[in-house]
Amino acid sequence: MIELLPTWINSVFVLTLLGTLVLFHYANGKPKVLTSIIVAWSVFQAVLAYTGFYQVTDTMPPRFILVLLPVTVFIIYGLFPKQRRRIIARRNTRLSTFLHTIRIPVEIVLLYLYLHHAIPELMTFEGRNFDILAGLTAPIVGFLYWKGWLAKTVLLGWNVMGVLLVSFILFNGILSAELPFQQFAFDQPNKGITYFPFVLLPATIVPIVMYTHITDILKLRQEIAGSKKNPGTSSN
């Protein structure tokens, strides 16, 4: 764990992680197997980070690839036709929209990690991280869509914006980490994500956010196309 970091920051992050898992679980029809895999993966990564495994940054290949590569494979696998159809069929788009509210506490945690010299300023909303916009608008967009006051085309556009925002800060975060291909923030690199529990931001929270956005986009596109062929149809 990061020395001298106030306990409440760790607590807020852990609660945010738990909130993300719960919302994802219920937004996808309570898939026991999928949720169990995500929990097991998170525990595995938490143990590695707690032992200091990821704080060794001079190895080749970089140890942090054990975070980045598996989650990339997981997202791609989840977009295969069979898995994608299963997720889309069970997805509660209203609830999955509210899920993105968790980006607000994430941004608060990132700000305090910066103030404690664990990540660069560019990772915060005071720098290049505009992802908080998705978090702030998520409850509003979710409420309007739940009430039926927001068109699916608008929700589709919001999800596209959301995936672009999280992708932008993800790449900035990777390129500012102490990795062989580091490009930014050499004076204060992105080292906080190598510590427990913050490794679960790139290992669990960000992949869930990205996958939720992408699959919601696919679901909404499918529903919009279907409604054009069959006017009067609706779905959650």
PDB file of C-alpha atoms in Angstrom:
ATOM      1  CA  MET A   1       0.000   0.000   0.000  1.00  0.00           C
ATOM      2  CA  ILE A   2       1.095   3.588  -0.546  1.00  0.00           C
ATOM      3  CA  GLU A   3       2.801   4.959   2.563  1.00  0.00           C
ATOM      4  CA  LEU A   4       1.285   7.950   4.379  1.00  0.00           C
ATOM      5  CA  LEU A   5      -1.848   7.786   2.222  1.00  0.00           C
ATOM      6  CA  PRO A   6      -4.951   8.513   4.335  1.00  0.00           C
ATOM      7  CA  THR A   7      -6.991   5.391   5.012  1.00  0.00           C
ATOM      8  CA  TRP A   8     -10.181   7.009   3.762  1.00  0.00           C
ATOM      9  CA  ILE A   9      -8.791   7.199   0.209  1.00  0.00           C
ATOM     10  CA  ASN A  10      -8.253   3.448   0.176  1.00  0.00           C
ATOM     11  CA  SER A  11     -11.721   2.966   1.660  1.00  0.00           C
ATOM     12  CA  VAL A  12     -13.415   5.171  -0.940  1.00  0.00           C
ATOM     13  CA  PHE A  13     -11.684   3.280  -3.724  1.00  0.00           C
ATOM     14  CA  VAL A  14     -12.639  -0.153  -2.343  1.00  0.00           C
ATOM     15  CA  LEU A  15     -16.262   0.946  -1.921  1.00  0.00           C
ATOM     16  CA  THR A  16     -16.225   2.276  -5.496  1.00  0.00           C
ATOM     17  CA  LEU A  17     -14.913  -1.048  -6.734  1.00  0.00           C
ATOM     18  CA  LEU A  18     -17.642  -2.934  -4.859  1.00  0.00           C
ATOM     19  CA  GLY A  19     -20.267  -0.552  -6.246  1.00  0.00           C
ATOM     20  CA  THR A  20     -18.984  -1.146  -9.767  1.00  0.00           C
ATOM     21  CA  LEU A  21     -19.187  -4.923  -9.348  1.00  0.00           C
ATOM     22  CA  VAL A  22     -22.708  -4.794  -7.883  1.00  0.00           C
ATOM     23  CA  LEU A  23     -24.050  -2.487 -10.585  1.00  0.00           C
ATOM     24  CA  PHE A  24     -22.435  -4.548 -13.345  1.00  0.00           C
ATOM     25  CA  HIS A  25     -23.865  -7.737 -11.847  1.00  0.00           C
ATOM     26  CA  TYR A  26     -27.430  -6.450 -11.737  1.00  0.00           C
ATOM     27  CA  ALA A  27     -27.230  -4.565 -15.043  1.00  0.00           C
ATOM     28  CA  ASN A  28     -26.415  -7.833 -16.775  1.00  0.00           C
ATOM     29  CA  GLY A  29     -29.106 -10.067 -15.314  1.00  0.00           C
ATOM     30  CA  LYS A  30     -27.033 -11.299 -12.334  1.00  0.00           C
ATOM     31  CA  PRO A  31     -24.614 -13.591 -14.237  1.00  0.00           C
ATOM     32  CA  LYS A  32     -23.085 -15.717 -11.459  1.00  0.00           C
ATOM     33  CA  VAL A  33     -20.285 -17.234 -13.527  1.00  0.00           C
ATOM     34  CA  LEU A  34     -19.168 -13.946 -15.077  1.00  0.00           C
ATOM     35  CA  THR A  35     -19.284 -12.096 -11.753  1.00  0.00           C
ATOM     36  CA  SER A  36     -17.356 -14.895 -10.048  1.00  0.00           C
ATOM     37  CA  ILE A  37     -14.643 -14.716 -12.719  1.00  0.00           C
ATOM     38  CA  ILE A  38     -14.338 -10.949 -12.290  1.00  0.00           C
ATOM     39  CA  VAL A  39     -14.134 -11.267  -8.499  1.00  0.00           C
ATOM     40  CA  ALA A  40     -11.513 -14.031  -8.736  1.00  0.00           C
ATOM     41  CA  TRP A  41      -9.505 -11.950 -11.217  1.00  0.00           C
ATOM     42  CA  SER A  42      -9.688  -8.928  -8.916  1.00  0.00           C
ATOM     43  CA  VAL A  43      -8.523 -10.930  -5.907  1.00  0.00           C
ATOM     44  CA  PHE A  44      -5.627 -12.352  -7.935  1.00  0.00           C
ATOM     45  CA  GLN A  45      -4.501  -8.885  -9.042  1.00  0.00           C
ATOM     46  CA  ALA A  46      -4.966  -7.465  -5.542  1.00  0.00           C
ATOM     47  CA  VAL A  47      -2.701 -10.154  -4.075  1.00  0.00           C
ATOM     48  CA  LEU A  48       0.009  -9.514  -6.682  1.00  0.00           C
ATOM     49  CA  ALA A  49      -0.111  -5.766  -6.042  1.00  0.00           C
ATOM     50  CA  TYR A  50      -0.139  -6.207  -2.259  1.00  0.00           C
ATOM     51  CA  THR A  51       3.068  -8.251  -2.431  1.00  0.00           C
ATOM     52  CA  GLY A  52       4.767  -5.473  -4.423  1.00  0.00           C
ATOM     53  CA  PHE A  53       4.944  -7.526  -7.622  1.00  0.00           C
ATOM     54  CA  TYR A  54       4.055  -4.614  -9.918  1.00  0.00           C
ATOM     55  CA  GLN A  55       6.396  -2.148  -8.233  1.00  0.00           C
ATOM     56  CA  VAL A  56       9.313  -3.818 -10.013  1.00  0.00           C
ATOM     57  CA  THR A  57       9.337  -1.885 -13.282  1.00  0.00           C
ATOM     58  CA  ASP A  58      12.659  -2.781 -14.895  1.00  0.00           C
ATOM     59  CA  THR A  59      11.769  -6.251 -16.191  1.00  0.00           C
ATOM     60  CA  MET A  60      11.209  -7.319 -19.794  1.00  0.00           C
ATOM     61  CA  PRO A  61       8.469  -7.876 -20.607  1.00  0.00           C
ATOM     62  CA  PRO A  62       7.029  -5.446 -18.040  1.00  0.00           C
ATOM     63  CA  ARG A  63       5.188  -7.169 -15.212  1.00  0.00           C
ATOM     64  CA  PHE A  64       2.246  -4.825 -15.680  1.00  0.00           C
ATOM     65  CA  ILE A  65       1.444  -6.649 -18.913  1.00  0.00           C
ATOM     66  CA  LEU A  66      -0.216  -9.225 -16.626  1.00  0.00           C
ATOM     67  CA  VAL A  67      -2.871  -6.573 -16.084  1.00  0.00           C
ATOM     68  CA  LEU A  68      -3.176  -5.060 -19.542  1.00  0.00           C
ATOM     69  CA  LEU A  69      -3.044  -8.144 -21.762  1.00  0.00           C
ATOM     70  CA  PRO A  70      -5.639 -10.346 -19.992  1.00  0.00           C
ATOM     71  CA  VAL A  71      -8.233  -7.565 -19.710  1.00  0.00           C
ATOM     72  CA  THR A  72      -7.767  -6.726 -23.398  1.00  0.00           C
ATOM     73  CA  VAL A  73      -8.311 -10.382 -24.299  1.00  0.00           C
ATOM     74  CA  PHE A  74     -11.336 -10.516 -21.987  1.00  0.00           C
ATOM     75  CA  ILE A  75     -12.980  -7.495 -23.643  1.00  0.00           C
ATOM     76  CA  ILE A  76     -12.329  -8.846 -27.140  1.00  0.00           C
ATOM     77  CA  TYR A  77     -13.661 -12.280 -26.172  1.00  0.00           C
ATOM     78  CA  GLY A  78     -16.752 -10.661 -24.674  1.00  0.00           C
ATOM     79  CA  LEU A  79     -17.456  -9.024 -28.037  1.00  0.00           C
ATOM     80  CA  PHE A  80     -17.516 -12.317 -29.927  1.00  0.00           C
ATOM     81  CA  PRO A  81     -21.012 -12.893 -31.402  1.00  0.00           C
ATOM     82  CA  LYS A  82     -22.155 -15.565 -28.919  1.00  0.00           C
ATOM     83  CA  GLN A  83     -21.031 -13.726 -25.786  1.00  0.00           C
ATOM     84  CA  ARG A  84     -22.166 -10.371 -27.148  1.00  0.00           C
ATOM     85  CA  ARG A  85     -25.669 -11.658 -27.910  1.00  0.00           C
ATOM     86  CA  ARG A  86     -25.971 -13.122 -24.410  1.00  0.00           C
ATOM     87  CA  ILE A  87     -24.926  -9.871 -22.740  1.00  0.00           C
ATOM     88  CA  ILE A  88     -27.102  -7.683 -24.951  1.00  0.00           C
ATOM     89  CA  ALA A  89     -30.142  -9.897 -24.356  1.00  0.00           C
ATOM     90  CA  ARG A  90     -29.779  -9.547 -20.580  1.00  0.00           C
ATOM     91  CA  ARG A  91     -28.565  -5.947 -20.410  1.00  0.00           C
ATOM     92  CA  ASN A  92     -30.611  -3.428 -18.487  1.00  0.00           C
ATOM     93  CA  THR A  93     -29.541  -0.245 -20.262  1.00  0.00           C
ATOM     94  CA  ARG A  94     -31.055   1.999 -17.628  1.00  0.00           C
ATOM     95  CA  LEU A  95     -29.002   0.437 -14.854  1.00  0.00           C
ATOM     96  CA  SER A  96     -25.838   0.178 -16.953  1.00  0.00           C
ATOM     97  CA  THR A  97     -26.072   3.924 -17.588  1.00  0.00           C
ATOM     98  CA  PHE A  98     -26.186   4.641 -13.847  1.00  0.00           C
ATOM     99  CA  LEU A  99     -23.085   2.434 -13.446  1.00  0.00           C
ATOM    100  CA  HIS A 100     -20.917   5.196 -14.906  1.00  0.00           C
ATOM    101  CA  THR A 101     -21.643   7.382 -11.870  1.00  0.00           C
ATOM    102  CA  ILE A 102     -18.790   5.504 -10.166  1.00  0.00           C
ATOM    103  CA  ARG A 103     -16.414   7.677 -12.174  1.00  0.00           C
ATOM    104  CA  ILE A 104     -17.064  10.537  -9.731  1.00  0.00           C
ATOM    105  CA  PRO A 105     -15.449   8.854  -6.693  1.00  0.00           C
ATOM    106  CA  VAL A 106     -12.741   7.470  -8.989  1.00  0.00           C
ATOM    107  CA  GLU A 107     -11.834  11.024  -9.997  1.00  0.00           C
ATOM    108  CA  ILE A 108     -11.764  12.120  -6.354  1.00  0.00           C
ATOM    109  CA  VAL A 109      -9.381   9.273  -5.526  1.00  0.00           C
ATOM    110  CA  LEU A 110      -7.165  10.154  -8.485  1.00  0.00           C
ATOM    111  CA  LEU A 111      -6.966  13.770  -7.365  1.00  0.00           C
ATOM    112  CA  TYR A 112      -5.762  12.748  -3.894  1.00  0.00           C
ATOM    113  CA  LEU A 113      -3.307  10.260  -5.356  1.00  0.00           C
ATOM    114  CA  TYR A 114      -1.849  13.139  -7.344  1.00  0.00           C
ATOM    115  CA  LEU A 115      -1.647  15.316  -4.245  1.00  0.00           C
ATOM    116  CA  HIS A 116       0.292  12.498  -2.569  1.00  0.00           C
ATOM    117  CA  HIS A 117       2.674  12.269  -5.547  1.00  0.00           C
ATOM    118  CA  ALA A 118       1.483   8.821  -6.631  1.00  0.00           C
ATOM    119  CA  ILE A 119       0.203   9.812 -10.096  1.00  0.00           C
ATOM    120  CA  PRO A 120       0.810  12.763 -12.447  1.00  0.00           C
ATOM    121  CA  GLU A 121      -1.509  15.758 -12.680  1.00  0.00           C
ATOM    122  CA  LEU A 122      -2.527  14.766 -16.213  1.00  0.00           C
ATOM    123  CA  MET A 123      -4.394  11.805 -14.686  1.00  0.00           C
ATOM    124  CA  THR A 124      -6.737  14.147 -12.800  1.00  0.00           C
ATOM    125  CA  PHE A 125      -9.546  16.452 -13.899  1.00  0.00           C
ATOM    126  CA  GLU A 126      -7.127  19.319 -13.270  1.00  0.00           C
ATOM    127  CA  GLY A 127      -4.977  17.884 -16.076  1.00  0.00           C
ATOM    128  CA  ARG A 128      -6.079  15.851 -19.104  1.00  0.00           C
ATOM    129  CA  ASN A 129      -8.701  13.677 -17.453  1.00  0.00           C
ATOM    130  CA  PHE A 130     -12.111  14.799 -18.695  1.00  0.00           C
ATOM    131  CA  ASP A 131     -13.695  11.462 -17.818  1.00  0.00           C
ATOM    132  CA  ILE A 132     -15.425  13.076 -14.865  1.00  0.00           C
ATOM    133  CA  LEU A 133     -17.868  14.589 -17.374  1.00  0.00           C
ATOM    134  CA  ALA A 134     -19.263  11.112 -18.036  1.00  0.00           C
ATOM    135  CA  GLY A 135     -19.564  10.508 -14.300  1.00  0.00           C
ATOM    136  CA  LEU A 136     -21.343  13.789 -13.614  1.00  0.00           C
ATOM    137  CA  THR A 137     -23.794  13.354 -16.487  1.00  0.00           C
ATOM    138  CA  ALA A 138     -24.456   9.630 -15.904  1.00  0.00           C
ATOM    139  CA  PRO A 139     -27.140  10.050 -13.190  1.00  0.00           C
ATOM    140  CA  ILE A 140     -28.871  12.756 -15.233  1.00  0.00           C
ATOM    141  CA  VAL A 141     -28.787  10.764 -18.474  1.00  0.00           C
ATOM    142  CA  GLY A 142     -29.795   7.599 -16.634  1.00  0.00           C
ATOM    143  CA  PHE A 143     -32.773   9.304 -14.964  1.00  0.00           C
ATOM    144  CA  LEU A 144     -33.981  10.893 -18.196  1.00  0.00           C
ATOM    145  CA  TYR A 145     -33.711   7.586 -20.051  1.00  0.00           C
ATOM    146  CA  TRP A 146     -35.430   5.704 -17.222  1.00  0.00           C
ATOM    147  CA  LYS A 147     -38.316   8.187 -17.398  1.00  0.00           C
ATOM    148  CA  GLY A 148     -38.513   7.807 -21.170  1.00  0.00           C
ATOM    149  CA  TRP A 149     -37.577  11.441 -21.736  1.00  0.00           C
ATOM    150  CA  LEU A 150     -34.345  10.694 -23.587  1.00  0.00           C
ATOM    151  CA  ALA A 151     -34.148   9.223 -27.076  1.00  0.00           C
ATOM    152  CA  LYS A 152     -32.032   6.144 -27.658  1.00  0.00           C
ATOM    153  CA  THR A 153     -30.063   8.050 -30.284  1.00  0.00           C
ATOM    154  CA  VAL A 154     -29.029  10.568 -27.612  1.00  0.00           C
ATOM    155  CA  LEU A 155     -28.061   7.788 -25.202  1.00  0.00           C
ATOM    156  CA  LEU A 156     -26.068   6.184 -28.016  1.00  0.00           C
ATOM    157  CA  GLY A 157     -24.168   9.429 -28.582  1.00  0.00           C
ATOM    158  CA  TRP A 158     -23.525   9.777 -24.854  1.00  0.00           C
ATOM    159  CA  ASN A 159     -22.061   6.267 -24.720  1.00  0.00           C
ATOM    160  CA  VAL A 160     -19.804   7.012 -27.680  1.00  0.00           C
ATOM    161  CA  MET A 161     -18.579  10.124 -25.864  1.00  0.00           C
ATOM    162  CA  GLY A 162     -18.053   8.064 -22.709  1.00  0.00           C
ATOM    163  CA  VAL A 163     -15.935   5.391 -24.365  1.00  0.00           C
ATOM    164  CA  LEU A 164     -13.811   8.066 -26.038  1.00  0.00           C
ATOM    165  CA  LEU A 165     -13.225   9.818 -22.718  1.00  0.00           C
ATOM    166  CA  VAL A 166     -12.211   6.667 -20.850  1.00  0.00           C
ATOM    167  CA  SER A 167     -10.021   5.523 -23.757  1.00  0.00           C
ATOM    168  CA  PHE A 168      -8.225   8.869 -23.810  1.00  0.00           C
ATOM    169  CA  ILE A 169      -7.316   8.802 -20.139  1.00  0.00           C
ATOM    170  CA  LEU A 170      -6.473   5.096 -20.300  1.00  0.00           C
ATOM    171  CA  PHE A 171      -3.844   5.699 -22.962  1.00  0.00           C
ATOM    172  CA  ASN A 172      -2.506   8.719 -21.087  1.00  0.00           C
ATOM    173  CA  GLY A 173      -2.307   6.627 -17.933  1.00  0.00           C
ATOM    174  CA  ILE A 174      -0.399   3.835 -19.671  1.00  0.00           C
ATOM    175  CA  LEU A 175       1.988   6.260 -21.373  1.00  0.00           C
ATOM    176  CA  SER A 176       2.732   8.025 -18.075  1.00  0.00           C
ATOM    177  CA  ALA A 177       3.427   4.797 -16.156  1.00  0.00           C
ATOM    178  CA  GLU A 178       6.957   3.557 -15.430  1.00  0.00           C
ATOM    179  CA  LEU A 179       7.027   1.259 -18.443  1.00  0.00           C
ATOM    180  CA  PRO A 180       9.559   0.939 -21.301  1.00  0.00           C
ATOM    181  CA  PHE A 181       7.305   3.000 -23.579  1.00  0.00           C
ATOM    182  CA  GLN A 182       6.647   5.840 -21.088  1.00  0.00           C
ATOM    183  CA  GLN A 183       6.080   9.174 -22.862  1.00  0.00           C
ATOM    184  CA  PHE A 184       4.720  11.553 -20.208  1.00  0.00           C
ATOM    185  CA  ALA A 185       5.161  12.635 -16.583  1.00  0.00           C
ATOM    186  CA  PHE A 186       8.770  11.581 -16.032  1.00  0.00           C
ATOM    187  CA  ASP A 187       8.989  13.886 -12.990  1.00  0.00           C
ATOM    188  CA  GLN A 188       5.959  12.283 -11.301  1.00  0.00           C
ATOM    189  CA  PRO A 189       5.045   9.062 -13.114  1.00  0.00           C
ATOM    190  CA  ASN A 190       1.860   7.072 -12.816  1.00  0.00           C
ATOM    191  CA  LYS A 191       3.087   4.646 -10.158  1.00  0.00           C
ATOM    192  CA  GLY A 192      -0.013   4.617  -7.936  1.00  0.00           C
ATOM    193  CA  ILE A 193      -1.706   1.986 -10.089  1.00  0.00           C
ATOM    194  CA  THR A 194       1.029  -0.529  -9.210  1.00  0.00           C
ATOM    195  CA  TYR A 195      -0.050  -0.498  -5.557  1.00  0.00           C
ATOM    196  CA  PHE A 196      -2.888  -2.256  -3.773  1.00  0.00           C
ATOM    197  CA  PRO A 197      -5.806  -1.534  -4.067  1.00  0.00           C
ATOM    198  CA  PHE A 198      -5.414   0.930  -6.947  1.00  0.00           C
ATOM    199  CA  VAL A 199      -4.194  -1.713  -9.387  1.00  0.00           C
ATOM    200  CA  LEU A 200      -7.863  -2.672  -9.590  1.00  0.00           C
ATOM    201  CA  LEU A 201      -8.586   0.557 -11.464  1.00  0.00           C
ATOM    202  CA  PRO A 202      -6.947  -0.665 -14.705  1.00  0.00           C
ATOM    203  CA  ALA A 203      -7.522  -4.334 -13.849  1.00  0.00           C
ATOM    204  CA  THR A 204     -11.241  -4.245 -13.070  1.00  0.00           C
ATOM    205  CA  ILE A 205     -13.016  -0.877 -13.038  1.00  0.00           C
ATOM    206  CA  VAL A 206     -11.819   0.507 -16.372  1.00  0.00           C
ATOM    207  CA  PRO A 207     -12.451  -2.751 -18.293  1.00  0.00           C
ATOM    208  CA  ILE A 208     -15.985  -2.935 -16.856  1.00  0.00           C
ATOM    209  CA  VAL A 209     -16.653   0.691 -17.805  1.00  0.00           C
ATOM    210  CA  MET A 210     -15.303   0.226 -21.327  1.00  0.00           C
ATOM    211  CA  TYR A 211     -17.095  -3.065 -21.917  1.00  0.00           C
ATOM    212  CA  THR A 212     -20.364  -1.612 -20.624  1.00  0.00           C
ATOM    213  CA  HIS A 213     -20.090   1.355 -22.965  1.00  0.00           C
ATOM    214  CA  ILE A 214     -19.226  -0.769 -25.996  1.00  0.00           C
ATOM    215  CA  THR A 215     -21.982  -3.321 -25.442  1.00  0.00           C
ATOM    216  CA  ASP A 216     -24.533  -0.593 -24.718  1.00  0.00           C
ATOM    217  CA  ILE A 217     -23.568   1.038 -28.007  1.00  0.00           C
ATOM    218  CA  LEU A 218     -24.090  -2.256 -29.831  1.00  0.00           C
ATOM    219  CA  LYS A 219     -27.404  -2.873 -28.057  1.00  0.00           C
ATOM    220  CA  LEU A 220     -28.704   0.631 -28.760  1.00  0.00           C
ATOM    221  CA  ARG A 221     -27.688   0.478 -32.411  1.00  0.00           C
ATOM    222  CA  GLN A 222     -29.498  -2.830 -32.726  1.00  0.00           C
ATOM    223  CA  GLU A 223     -32.617  -1.463 -31.065  1.00  0.00           C
ATOM    224  CA  ILE A 224     -32.616   1.753 -33.112  1.00  0.00           C
ATOM    225  CA  ALA A 225     -32.298  -0.245 -36.332  1.00  0.00           C
ATOM    226  CA  GLY A 226     -35.061  -2.590 -35.157  1.00  0.00           C
ATOM    227  CA  SER A 227     -37.411   0.262 -34.262  1.00  0.00           C
ATOM    228  CA  LYS A 228     -37.038   1.691 -37.751  1.00  0.00           C
ATOM    229  CA  LYS A 229     -38.131  -1.622 -39.231  1.00  0.00           C
ATOM    230  CA  ASN A 230     -40.856  -2.181 -36.614  1.00  0.00           C
ATOM    231  CA  PRO A 231     -42.154   1.174 -35.309  1.00  0.00           C
ATOM    232  CA  GLY A 232     -43.617   1.024 -31.828  1.00  0.00           C
ATOM    233  CA  THR A 233     -41.203  -1.563 -30.391  1.00  0.00           C
ATOM    234  CA  SER A 234     -39.226  -0.722 -27.267  1.00  0.00           C
ATOM    235  CA  SER A 235     -36.706  -2.299 -24.901  1.00  0.00           C
ATOM    236  CA  ASN A 236     -34.886  -1.421 -21.714  1.00  0.00           C
TER     237      ASN A 236
END
